[in-house]
PDB file of C-alpha atoms in Angstrom:
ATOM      1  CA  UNK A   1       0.000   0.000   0.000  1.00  0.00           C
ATOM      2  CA  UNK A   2       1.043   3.383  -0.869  1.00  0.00           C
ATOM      3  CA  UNK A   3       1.840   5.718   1.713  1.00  0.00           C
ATOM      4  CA  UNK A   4       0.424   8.800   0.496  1.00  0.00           C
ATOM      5  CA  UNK A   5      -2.906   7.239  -0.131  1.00  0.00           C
ATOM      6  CA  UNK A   6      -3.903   7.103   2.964  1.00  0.00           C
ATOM      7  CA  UNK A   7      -2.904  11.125   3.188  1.00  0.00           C
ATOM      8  CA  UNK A   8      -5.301  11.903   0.203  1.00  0.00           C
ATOM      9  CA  UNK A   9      -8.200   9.954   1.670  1.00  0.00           C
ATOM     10  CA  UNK A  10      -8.151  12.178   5.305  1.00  0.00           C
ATOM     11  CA  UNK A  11      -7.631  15.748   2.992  1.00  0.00           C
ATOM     12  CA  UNK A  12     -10.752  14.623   0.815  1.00  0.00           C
ATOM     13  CA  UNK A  13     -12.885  13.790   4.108  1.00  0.00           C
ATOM     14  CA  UNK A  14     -11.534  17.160   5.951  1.00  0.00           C
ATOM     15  CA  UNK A  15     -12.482  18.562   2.704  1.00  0.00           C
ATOM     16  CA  UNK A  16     -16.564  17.017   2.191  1.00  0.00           C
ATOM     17  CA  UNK A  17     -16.657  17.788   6.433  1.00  0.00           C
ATOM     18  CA  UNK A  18     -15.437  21.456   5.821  1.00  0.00           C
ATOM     19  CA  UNK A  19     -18.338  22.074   2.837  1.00  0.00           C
ATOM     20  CA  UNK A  20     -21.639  20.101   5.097  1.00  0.00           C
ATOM     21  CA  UNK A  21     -20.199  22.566   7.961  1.00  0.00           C
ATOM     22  CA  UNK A  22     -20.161  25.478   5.473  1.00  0.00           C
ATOM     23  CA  UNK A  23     -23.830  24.106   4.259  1.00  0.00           C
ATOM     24  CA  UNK A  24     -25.532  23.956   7.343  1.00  0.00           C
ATOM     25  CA  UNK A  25     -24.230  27.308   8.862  1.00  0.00           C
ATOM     26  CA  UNK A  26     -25.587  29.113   5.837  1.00  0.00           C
ATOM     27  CA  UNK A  27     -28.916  27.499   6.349  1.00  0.00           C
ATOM     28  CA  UNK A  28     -28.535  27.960   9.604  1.00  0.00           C
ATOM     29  CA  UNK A  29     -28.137  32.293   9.435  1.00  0.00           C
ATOM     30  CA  UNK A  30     -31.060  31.440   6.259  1.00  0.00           C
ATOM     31  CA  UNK A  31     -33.612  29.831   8.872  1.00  0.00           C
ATOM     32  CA  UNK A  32     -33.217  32.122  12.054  1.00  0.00           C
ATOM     33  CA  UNK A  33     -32.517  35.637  10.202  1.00  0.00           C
ATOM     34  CA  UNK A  34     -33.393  35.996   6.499  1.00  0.00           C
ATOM     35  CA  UNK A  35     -33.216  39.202   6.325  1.00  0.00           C
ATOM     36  CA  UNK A  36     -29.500  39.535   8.019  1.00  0.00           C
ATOM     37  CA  UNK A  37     -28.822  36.371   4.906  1.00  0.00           C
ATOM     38  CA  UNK A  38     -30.022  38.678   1.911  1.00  0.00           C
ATOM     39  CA  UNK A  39     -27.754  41.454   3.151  1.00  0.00           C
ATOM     40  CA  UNK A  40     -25.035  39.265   2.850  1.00  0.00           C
ATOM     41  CA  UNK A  41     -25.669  37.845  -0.727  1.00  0.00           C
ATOM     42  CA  UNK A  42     -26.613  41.327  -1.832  1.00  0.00           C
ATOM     43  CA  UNK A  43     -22.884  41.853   0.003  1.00  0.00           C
ATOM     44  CA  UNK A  44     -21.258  39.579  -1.982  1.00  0.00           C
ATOM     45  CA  UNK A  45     -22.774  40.801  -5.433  1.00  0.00           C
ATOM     46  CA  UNK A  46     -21.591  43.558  -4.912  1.00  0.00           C
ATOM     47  CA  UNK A  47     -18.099  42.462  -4.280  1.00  0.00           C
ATOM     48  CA  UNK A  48     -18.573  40.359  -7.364  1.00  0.00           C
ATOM     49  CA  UNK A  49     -19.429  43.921  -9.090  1.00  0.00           C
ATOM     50  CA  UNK A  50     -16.930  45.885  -7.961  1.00  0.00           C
ATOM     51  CA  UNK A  51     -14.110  43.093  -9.120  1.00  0.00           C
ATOM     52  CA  UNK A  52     -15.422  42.836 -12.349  1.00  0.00           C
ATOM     53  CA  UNK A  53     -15.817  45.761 -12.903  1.00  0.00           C
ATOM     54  CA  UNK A  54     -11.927  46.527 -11.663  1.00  0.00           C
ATOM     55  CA  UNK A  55     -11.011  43.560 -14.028  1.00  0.00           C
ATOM     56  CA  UNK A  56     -13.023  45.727 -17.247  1.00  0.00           C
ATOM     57  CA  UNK A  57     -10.728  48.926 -15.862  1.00  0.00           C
ATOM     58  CA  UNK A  58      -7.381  47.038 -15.751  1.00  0.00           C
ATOM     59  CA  UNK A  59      -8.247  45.362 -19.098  1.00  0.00           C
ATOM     60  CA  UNK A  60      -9.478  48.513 -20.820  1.00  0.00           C
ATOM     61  CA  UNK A  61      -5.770  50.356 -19.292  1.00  0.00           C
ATOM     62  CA  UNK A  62      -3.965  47.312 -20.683  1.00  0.00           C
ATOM     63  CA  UNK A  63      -5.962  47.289 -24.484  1.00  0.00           C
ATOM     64  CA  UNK A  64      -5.094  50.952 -24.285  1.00  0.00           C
ATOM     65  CA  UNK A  65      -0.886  50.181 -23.890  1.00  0.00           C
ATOM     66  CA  UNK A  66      -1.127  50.916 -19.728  1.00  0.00           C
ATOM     67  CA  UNK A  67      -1.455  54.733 -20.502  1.00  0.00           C
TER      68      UNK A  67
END
């Protein structure tokens, strides 16, 4: 048996224990304060916004030879 195998198999269980923690606290703050939940996604669409916007600037300053 292969040593690192048994390496791979605990980082891929940390990893599907990390994402059913990550599910149930968002449908945990979902269930017992909706409101507080769509300030947060409307949070992170705005984040999402502002970087792609950023990425339109940098590209647009690049297409134009960084002047």
């Amino acid at each position: 048996m292969q040593q690192g195998t048994g390496e791979a198999a605990v980082a891929v269980n940390a990893k599907k224990i990390a994402v059913y923690a990550l599910v149930v606290f968002v449908l945990y703050v979902i269930i017992t304060d909706p409101k507080k939940a769509a300030d947060y996604v409307q949070i992170g669409f705005e984040g999402i916004s502002d970087a792609a916007g950023a990425v339109g600037d940098f590209m647009t300053w690049a297409a134009n030879g960084g002047k």
